[in-house]
Amino acid sequence: MTTFPSDAGTSLDAPSSPSRLEVKDLQTWFYTGRGVVKAVDGVSFTLEPGETLGLVGESGSGKSITCLSILRLVPEPAGRIIGGEIWLGDTDLLQLSRHEMEQIRGRHVSMVLQDPMTSLNPVFNVEKQVGEGSMYHLGLHGSGLKDRVQQLLRWVRIPAPEVRANDYPHQMSGGMRQRIVGAIALSSQPSVLIADEPTTSLDVTIQAQYLQLLKDLQEEHRFSMIFVTHDFGIVARVCDRVAVMYAGRIVEMAPTRELFGSPRHPYARALIHSLPDPDTEVEWLTTIPGQPPSLYDLPPGCPFAPRCSEAMDICTQEYPPTFETGIAESGAAGPPASHTAACWLYGDKSR
């Protein structure tokens, strides 16, 4: 019998019961005319209640598809989740029917997309769009729904919510539209929030305000968060742990401070070293040579090997397992955490 994270006794101001999210060996492939694209190929991680996990990596590394897989929103029929498990508490989301997944999506796991202009419907006002989740999941209607929408707008710091609720997306600035998208994602008080590069369309000043808002809301409402980004400044500011992705896999996982201070995988080191230092004057920025591999035709062994200055013979022959490289102090959300890397530098080099 399928069990869901309990809502018993939950008030409108309380989140769904905090639940541990665990992804095990997730594989999401796309079947196209050119071949099979292994967009996500064996991704595993855990997200503890109240924790923020950052997913970083170059474009095409599998970050967004991993998140869409958790919500079971992979574009069909080309995209298919062909293997793995996604556990929310004691429920494997991949075993749920479409109807059962609709009860989870939005209520227990929700997502903030990176472009509010494509996330919001231009023909419906804010009240209609923000209130839809509360109407569907919480059964609110009439004045109760109107009050709920205004409450959500106050949470995301929208001024004069009783007036703004009647506005349409085009009447708002980019920063306010992004806050509206956040209000929609939080409307049913999920226990897990996925934020897929939500600051991409914002200028630097508004970015900082939005990030602080997310952290304030997380502290107040006690949800876990997966934060997808390519900006290491954002990672340092909001994430407790970081998973570095490359070619559809996680190549390194570590607490944020440990990753910045002592990156293990050559790709993670290259990413960190490519960041400009504002205190150092340089003529040329550090770059990573070569290009990411085509996911249609991945090379044997480690896909980073052709770009890696430390590659060995075994790197081009066999993909490395994930090695434990040490125990590091975790962030505020949990106990000491492991630091792992999928690299033969930490294995048996005599093979």
PDB file of C-alpha atoms in Angstrom, residues 49-272:
ATOM      1  CA  PRO A  49      15.049  17.911   6.199  1.00  0.00           C
ATOM      2  CA  GLY A  50      15.932  21.611   6.314  1.00  0.00           C
ATOM      3  CA  GLU A  51      19.088  21.198   4.213  1.00  0.00           C
ATOM      4  CA  THR A  52      20.022  23.091   1.031  1.00  0.00           C
ATOM      5  CA  LEU A  53      21.845  21.049  -1.607  1.00  0.00           C
ATOM      6  CA  GLY A  54      23.446  22.835  -4.557  1.00  0.00           C
ATOM      7  CA  LEU A  55      23.617  21.184  -7.986  1.00  0.00           C
ATOM      8  CA  VAL A  56      26.353  22.781 -10.093  1.00  0.00           C
ATOM      9  CA  GLY A  57      28.025  22.099 -13.413  1.00  0.00           C
ATOM     10  CA  GLU A  58      28.223  23.287 -16.999  1.00  0.00           C
ATOM     11  CA  SER A  59      25.115  23.548 -19.179  1.00  0.00           C
ATOM     12  CA  GLY A  60      23.995  20.099 -20.278  1.00  0.00           C
ATOM     13  CA  SER A  61      25.445  18.294 -17.264  1.00  0.00           C
ATOM     14  CA  GLY A  62      22.018  16.980 -16.198  1.00  0.00           C
ATOM     15  CA  LYS A  63      21.065  19.350 -13.370  1.00  0.00           C
ATOM     16  CA  SER A  64      17.618  20.368 -14.587  1.00  0.00           C
ATOM     17  CA  ILE A  65      16.708  16.895 -15.879  1.00  0.00           C
ATOM     18  CA  THR A  66      17.558  15.461 -12.461  1.00  0.00           C
ATOM     19  CA  CYS A  67      15.079  17.888 -10.887  1.00  0.00           C
ATOM     20  CA  LEU A  68      12.383  17.257 -13.495  1.00  0.00           C
ATOM     21  CA  SER A  69      12.836  13.533 -12.880  1.00  0.00           C
ATOM     22  CA  ILE A  70      12.149  13.991  -9.164  1.00  0.00           C
ATOM     23  CA  LEU A  71       8.843  15.653 -10.063  1.00  0.00           C
ATOM     24  CA  ARG A  72       8.238  13.151 -12.884  1.00  0.00           C
ATOM     25  CA  LEU A  73       7.924  15.952 -15.411  1.00  0.00           C
ATOM     26  CA  VAL A  74      10.403  14.580 -17.952  1.00  0.00           C
ATOM     27  CA  PRO A  75       9.155  15.428 -21.485  1.00  0.00           C
ATOM     28  CA  GLU A  76       7.523  12.364 -23.014  1.00  0.00           C
ATOM     29  CA  PRO A  77       7.645  10.267 -25.128  1.00  0.00           C
ATOM     30  CA  ALA A  78      11.315  10.941 -25.910  1.00  0.00           C
ATOM     31  CA  GLY A  79      12.337  11.239 -22.257  1.00  0.00           C
ATOM     32  CA  ARG A  80      12.054   8.209 -20.010  1.00  0.00           C
ATOM     33  CA  ILE A  81      13.136   7.399 -16.472  1.00  0.00           C
ATOM     34  CA  ILE A  82      14.545   3.955 -17.128  1.00  0.00           C
ATOM     35  CA  GLY A  83      15.980   3.101 -13.713  1.00  0.00           C
ATOM     36  CA  GLY A  84      16.578   4.095 -10.133  1.00  0.00           C
ATOM     37  CA  GLU A  85      14.534   5.052  -7.082  1.00  0.00           C
ATOM     38  CA  ILE A  86      13.343   8.401  -5.698  1.00  0.00           C
ATOM     39  CA  TRP A  87      12.291   8.118  -2.052  1.00  0.00           C
ATOM     40  CA  LEU A  88      10.386  10.887  -0.279  1.00  0.00           C
ATOM     41  CA  GLY A  89      10.144   9.617   3.266  1.00  0.00           C
ATOM     42  CA  ASP A  90       8.916   6.024   2.863  1.00  0.00           C
ATOM     43  CA  THR A  91       7.378   6.588  -0.598  1.00  0.00           C
ATOM     44  CA  ASP A  92       9.142   5.693  -3.850  1.00  0.00           C
ATOM     45  CA  LEU A  93       7.845   8.367  -6.227  1.00  0.00           C
ATOM     46  CA  LEU A  94       8.686   6.263  -9.285  1.00  0.00           C
ATOM     47  CA  GLN A  95       6.169   3.620  -8.178  1.00  0.00           C
ATOM     48  CA  LEU A  96       3.226   6.028  -7.945  1.00  0.00           C
ATOM     49  CA  SER A  97       0.462   6.290 -10.505  1.00  0.00           C
ATOM     50  CA  ARG A  98      -0.054   9.566 -12.366  1.00  0.00           C
ATOM     51  CA  HIS A  99      -2.935  10.478 -10.056  1.00  0.00           C
ATOM     52  CA  GLU A 100      -0.950   9.669  -6.923  1.00  0.00           C
ATOM     53  CA  MET A 101       1.974  11.745  -8.200  1.00  0.00           C
ATOM     54  CA  GLU A 102      -0.350  14.710  -8.669  1.00  0.00           C
ATOM     55  CA  GLN A 103      -1.048  14.583  -4.936  1.00  0.00           C
ATOM     56  CA  ILE A 104       2.700  14.782  -4.230  1.00  0.00           C
ATOM     57  CA  ARG A 105       3.683  17.362  -6.851  1.00  0.00           C
ATOM     58  CA  GLY A 106       3.091  20.857  -5.501  1.00  0.00           C
ATOM     59  CA  ARG A 107       1.957  19.636  -2.079  1.00  0.00           C
ATOM     60  CA  HIS A 108       5.102  17.851  -0.917  1.00  0.00           C
ATOM     61  CA  VAL A 109       7.653  18.678  -3.631  1.00  0.00           C
ATOM     62  CA  SER A 110       7.485  21.912  -5.596  1.00  0.00           C
ATOM     63  CA  MET A 111       9.664  23.746  -8.110  1.00  0.00           C
ATOM     64  CA  VAL A 112      10.637  27.321  -8.957  1.00  0.00           C
ATOM     65  CA  LEU A 113      11.621  27.608 -12.628  1.00  0.00           C
ATOM     66  CA  GLN A 114      14.284  29.989 -13.894  1.00  0.00           C
ATOM     67  CA  ASP A 115      12.188  32.152 -16.229  1.00  0.00           C
ATOM     68  CA  PRO A 116       9.055  33.668 -14.644  1.00  0.00           C
ATOM     69  CA  MET A 117       7.784  34.925 -18.008  1.00  0.00           C
ATOM     70  CA  THR A 118       7.399  31.359 -19.263  1.00  0.00           C
ATOM     71  CA  SER A 119       6.177  30.087 -15.878  1.00  0.00           C
ATOM     72  CA  LEU A 120       3.318  32.584 -15.534  1.00  0.00           C
ATOM     73  CA  ASN A 121       0.242  32.632 -17.762  1.00  0.00           C
ATOM     74  CA  PRO A 122      -0.237  36.132 -19.226  1.00  0.00           C
ATOM     75  CA  VAL A 123      -4.047  35.822 -19.422  1.00  0.00           C
ATOM     76  CA  PHE A 124      -4.656  35.074 -15.720  1.00  0.00           C
ATOM     77  CA  ASN A 125      -4.158  37.493 -12.849  1.00  0.00           C
ATOM     78  CA  VAL A 126      -1.905  36.848  -9.872  1.00  0.00           C
ATOM     79  CA  GLU A 127      -4.729  35.738  -7.581  1.00  0.00           C
ATOM     80  CA  LYS A 128      -5.812  33.036 -10.016  1.00  0.00           C
ATOM     81  CA  GLN A 129      -2.293  31.656 -10.493  1.00  0.00           C
ATOM     82  CA  VAL A 130      -1.077  31.861  -6.890  1.00  0.00           C
ATOM     83  CA  GLY A 131      -4.324  30.429  -5.534  1.00  0.00           C
ATOM     84  CA  GLU A 132      -4.542  27.403  -7.825  1.00  0.00           C
ATOM     85  CA  GLY A 133      -2.323  25.186  -5.658  1.00  0.00           C
ATOM     86  CA  SER A 134      -4.176  26.057  -2.440  1.00  0.00           C
ATOM     87  CA  MET A 135      -7.481  25.389  -4.135  1.00  0.00           C
ATOM     88  CA  TYR A 136      -6.365  21.999  -5.481  1.00  0.00           C
ATOM     89  CA  HIS A 137      -4.335  20.692  -2.536  1.00  0.00           C
ATOM     90  CA  LEU A 138      -5.937  22.452   0.440  1.00  0.00           C
ATOM     91  CA  GLY A 139      -9.527  22.739  -0.809  1.00  0.00           C
ATOM     92  CA  LEU A 140      -9.811  26.493  -0.304  1.00  0.00           C
ATOM     93  CA  HIS A 141     -12.436  28.611  -2.070  1.00  0.00           C
ATOM     94  CA  GLY A 142     -14.018  32.050  -1.872  1.00  0.00           C
ATOM     95  CA  SER A 143     -12.828  34.457   0.804  1.00  0.00           C
ATOM     96  CA  GLY A 144     -10.584  31.806   2.363  1.00  0.00           C
ATOM     97  CA  LEU A 145      -8.704  31.400  -0.900  1.00  0.00           C
ATOM     98  CA  LYS A 146      -8.449  35.170  -1.356  1.00  0.00           C
ATOM     99  CA  ASP A 147      -7.003  35.554   2.150  1.00  0.00           C
ATOM    100  CA  ARG A 148      -4.552  32.722   1.473  1.00  0.00           C
ATOM    101  CA  VAL A 149      -3.292  34.371  -1.715  1.00  0.00           C
ATOM    102  CA  GLN A 150      -2.722  37.660   0.095  1.00  0.00           C
ATOM    103  CA  GLN A 151      -0.910  35.802   2.876  1.00  0.00           C
ATOM    104  CA  LEU A 152       1.398  34.146   0.329  1.00  0.00           C
ATOM    105  CA  LEU A 153       2.138  37.481  -1.335  1.00  0.00           C
ATOM    106  CA  ARG A 154       3.095  38.923   2.049  1.00  0.00           C
ATOM    107  CA  TRP A 155       5.448  35.969   2.606  1.00  0.00           C
ATOM    108  CA  VAL A 156       7.358  36.832  -0.573  1.00  0.00           C
ATOM    109  CA  ARG A 157       7.394  40.560   0.302  1.00  0.00           C
ATOM    110  CA  ILE A 158       4.956  41.788  -2.358  1.00  0.00           C
ATOM    111  CA  PRO A 159       3.714  45.244  -1.253  1.00  0.00           C
ATOM    112  CA  ALA A 160      -0.043  45.955  -1.146  1.00  0.00           C
ATOM    113  CA  PRO A 161      -1.004  42.300  -1.781  1.00  0.00           C
ATOM    114  CA  GLU A 162      -4.722  43.062  -1.780  1.00  0.00           C
ATOM    115  CA  VAL A 163      -4.113  45.289  -4.828  1.00  0.00           C
ATOM    116  CA  ARG A 164      -1.350  43.318  -6.539  1.00  0.00           C
ATOM    117  CA  ALA A 165      -3.430  40.125  -6.440  1.00  0.00           C
ATOM    118  CA  ASN A 166      -5.581  41.597  -9.222  1.00  0.00           C
ATOM    119  CA  ASP A 167      -2.611  42.481 -11.462  1.00  0.00           C
ATOM    120  CA  TYR A 168      -1.324  40.500 -14.450  1.00  0.00           C
ATOM    121  CA  PRO A 169       2.309  39.362 -14.957  1.00  0.00           C
ATOM    122  CA  HIS A 170       3.097  42.095 -17.497  1.00  0.00           C
ATOM    123  CA  GLN A 171       2.265  44.735 -14.876  1.00  0.00           C
ATOM    124  CA  MET A 172       5.096  43.591 -12.613  1.00  0.00           C
ATOM    125  CA  SER A 173       8.877  43.908 -12.682  1.00  0.00           C
ATOM    126  CA  GLY A 174      11.142  40.900 -13.234  1.00  0.00           C
ATOM    127  CA  GLY A 175      11.949  40.675  -9.532  1.00  0.00           C
ATOM    128  CA  MET A 176       8.284  40.755  -8.546  1.00  0.00           C
ATOM    129  CA  ARG A 177       7.403  38.121 -11.154  1.00  0.00           C
ATOM    130  CA  GLN A 178      10.076  35.857  -9.702  1.00  0.00           C
ATOM    131  CA  ARG A 179       8.586  36.368  -6.242  1.00  0.00           C
ATOM    132  CA  ILE A 180       5.158  35.452  -7.613  1.00  0.00           C
ATOM    133  CA  VAL A 181       6.605  32.206  -9.000  1.00  0.00           C
ATOM    134  CA  GLY A 182       8.060  31.559  -5.551  1.00  0.00           C
ATOM    135  CA  ALA A 183       4.669  32.183  -3.939  1.00  0.00           C
ATOM    136  CA  ILE A 184       3.094  29.623  -6.301  1.00  0.00           C
ATOM    137  CA  ALA A 185       5.735  27.037  -5.393  1.00  0.00           C
ATOM    138  CA  LEU A 186       5.195  27.638  -1.670  1.00  0.00           C
ATOM    139  CA  SER A 187       1.397  27.872  -1.830  1.00  0.00           C
ATOM    140  CA  SER A 188       0.822  24.390  -0.405  1.00  0.00           C
ATOM    141  CA  GLN A 189       3.763  24.479   2.005  1.00  0.00           C
ATOM    142  CA  PRO A 190       5.928  21.710   0.435  1.00  0.00           C
ATOM    143  CA  SER A 191       8.620  19.957   2.439  1.00  0.00           C
ATOM    144  CA  VAL A 192      11.023  20.045  -0.549  1.00  0.00           C
ATOM    145  CA  LEU A 193      11.511  23.065  -2.819  1.00  0.00           C
ATOM    146  CA  ILE A 194      13.508  22.760  -6.051  1.00  0.00           C
ATOM    147  CA  ALA A 195      14.871  26.089  -7.321  1.00  0.00           C
ATOM    148  CA  ASP A 196      16.159  25.777 -10.896  1.00  0.00           C
ATOM    149  CA  GLU A 197      18.411  28.808 -11.470  1.00  0.00           C
ATOM    150  CA  PRO A 198      15.715  31.183 -10.158  1.00  0.00           C
ATOM    151  CA  THR A 199      17.996  34.246 -10.245  1.00  0.00           C
ATOM    152  CA  THR A 200      19.090  33.959 -13.898  1.00  0.00           C
ATOM    153  CA  SER A 201      16.803  36.739 -15.144  1.00  0.00           C
ATOM    154  CA  LEU A 202      17.470  39.093 -12.213  1.00  0.00           C
ATOM    155  CA  ASP A 203      20.059  41.838 -11.896  1.00  0.00           C
ATOM    156  CA  VAL A 204      22.695  41.581  -9.160  1.00  0.00           C
ATOM    157  CA  THR A 205      20.901  43.744  -6.583  1.00  0.00           C
ATOM    158  CA  ILE A 206      17.577  41.936  -6.973  1.00  0.00           C
ATOM    159  CA  GLN A 207      19.429  38.591  -6.960  1.00  0.00           C
ATOM    160  CA  ALA A 208      20.786  39.295  -3.489  1.00  0.00           C
ATOM    161  CA  GLN A 209      17.350  40.291  -2.200  1.00  0.00           C
ATOM    162  CA  TYR A 210      15.723  37.186  -3.675  1.00  0.00           C
ATOM    163  CA  LEU A 211      18.342  34.835  -2.243  1.00  0.00           C
ATOM    164  CA  GLN A 212      17.914  36.362   1.202  1.00  0.00           C
ATOM    165  CA  LEU A 213      14.156  35.995   0.835  1.00  0.00           C
ATOM    166  CA  LEU A 214      14.506  32.283   0.031  1.00  0.00           C
ATOM    167  CA  LYS A 215      16.740  31.711   3.048  1.00  0.00           C
ATOM    168  CA  ASP A 216      14.352  33.628   5.309  1.00  0.00           C
ATOM    169  CA  LEU A 217      11.393  31.605   4.038  1.00  0.00           C
ATOM    170  CA  GLN A 218      13.326  28.347   4.457  1.00  0.00           C
ATOM    171  CA  GLU A 219      14.177  29.173   8.050  1.00  0.00           C
ATOM    172  CA  GLU A 220      10.606  30.223   8.792  1.00  0.00           C
ATOM    173  CA  HIS A 221       8.794  27.357   7.068  1.00  0.00           C
ATOM    174  CA  ARG A 222      11.395  24.588   7.490  1.00  0.00           C
ATOM    175  CA  PHE A 223      11.514  23.178   3.959  1.00  0.00           C
ATOM    176  CA  SER A 224      14.492  21.487   2.289  1.00  0.00           C
ATOM    177  CA  MET A 225      15.853  22.954  -0.925  1.00  0.00           C
ATOM    178  CA  ILE A 226      17.686  21.801  -4.042  1.00  0.00           C
ATOM    179  CA  PHE A 227      19.310  24.834  -5.624  1.00  0.00           C
ATOM    180  CA  VAL A 228      20.413  24.473  -9.243  1.00  0.00           C
ATOM    181  CA  THR A 229      22.928  27.058 -10.411  1.00  0.00           C
ATOM    182  CA  HIS A 230      26.165  27.665 -12.279  1.00  0.00           C
ATOM    183  CA  ASP A 231      27.035  30.613 -10.030  1.00  0.00           C
ATOM    184  CA  PHE A 232      29.483  29.649  -7.277  1.00  0.00           C
ATOM    185  CA  GLY A 233      28.816  32.918  -5.473  1.00  0.00           C
ATOM    186  CA  ILE A 234      25.225  31.792  -4.970  1.00  0.00           C
ATOM    187  CA  VAL A 235      26.421  28.345  -3.896  1.00  0.00           C
ATOM    188  CA  ALA A 236      28.617  29.864  -1.198  1.00  0.00           C
ATOM    189  CA  ARG A 237      25.751  31.987   0.061  1.00  0.00           C
ATOM    190  CA  VAL A 238      22.844  29.544   0.253  1.00  0.00           C
ATOM    191  CA  CYS A 239      24.002  25.892   0.093  1.00  0.00           C
ATOM    192  CA  ASP A 240      24.979  23.509   2.913  1.00  0.00           C
ATOM    193  CA  ARG A 241      26.338  20.835   0.566  1.00  0.00           C
ATOM    194  CA  VAL A 242      27.225  20.793  -3.132  1.00  0.00           C
ATOM    195  CA  ALA A 243      26.977  18.105  -5.805  1.00  0.00           C
ATOM    196  CA  VAL A 244      29.128  18.768  -8.894  1.00  0.00           C
ATOM    197  CA  MET A 245      27.675  17.224 -12.062  1.00  0.00           C
ATOM    198  CA  TYR A 246      29.408  16.377 -15.322  1.00  0.00           C
ATOM    199  CA  ALA A 247      27.961  14.512 -18.321  1.00  0.00           C
ATOM    200  CA  GLY A 248      24.918  13.239 -16.452  1.00  0.00           C
ATOM    201  CA  ARG A 249      26.668  12.087 -13.257  1.00  0.00           C
ATOM    202  CA  ILE A 250      27.709  13.491  -9.896  1.00  0.00           C
ATOM    203  CA  VAL A 251      31.513  13.580  -9.868  1.00  0.00           C
ATOM    204  CA  GLU A 252      31.985  15.191  -6.443  1.00  0.00           C
ATOM    205  CA  MET A 253      29.869  15.737  -3.334  1.00  0.00           C
ATOM    206  CA  ALA A 254      30.961  17.741  -0.310  1.00  0.00           C
ATOM    207  CA  PRO A 255      29.913  20.341   2.252  1.00  0.00           C
ATOM    208  CA  THR A 256      30.168  23.782   0.663  1.00  0.00           C
ATOM    209  CA  ARG A 257      33.085  25.066   2.716  1.00  0.00           C
ATOM    210  CA  GLU A 258      35.036  21.856   2.097  1.00  0.00           C
ATOM    211  CA  LEU A 259      34.417  21.963  -1.651  1.00  0.00           C
ATOM    212  CA  PHE A 260      35.732  25.509  -1.942  1.00  0.00           C
ATOM    213  CA  GLY A 261      38.677  24.847   0.363  1.00  0.00           C
ATOM    214  CA  SER A 262      39.733  21.434  -0.935  1.00  0.00           C
ATOM    215  CA  PRO A 263      38.067  20.274  -4.172  1.00  0.00           C
ATOM    216  CA  ARG A 264      38.991  16.678  -5.023  1.00  0.00           C
ATOM    217  CA  HIS A 265      37.832  15.913  -8.557  1.00  0.00           C
ATOM    218  CA  PRO A 266      39.924  17.518 -11.346  1.00  0.00           C
ATOM    219  CA  TYR A 267      36.759  18.948 -12.900  1.00  0.00           C
ATOM    220  CA  ALA A 268      35.645  20.518  -9.613  1.00  0.00           C
ATOM    221  CA  ARG A 269      39.158  21.937  -9.115  1.00  0.00           C
ATOM    222  CA  ALA A 270      39.081  23.396 -12.626  1.00  0.00           C
ATOM    223  CA  LEU A 271      35.712  25.022 -11.956  1.00  0.00           C
ATOM    224  CA  ILE A 272      36.921  26.566  -8.698  1.00  0.00           C
TER     225      ILE A 272
END
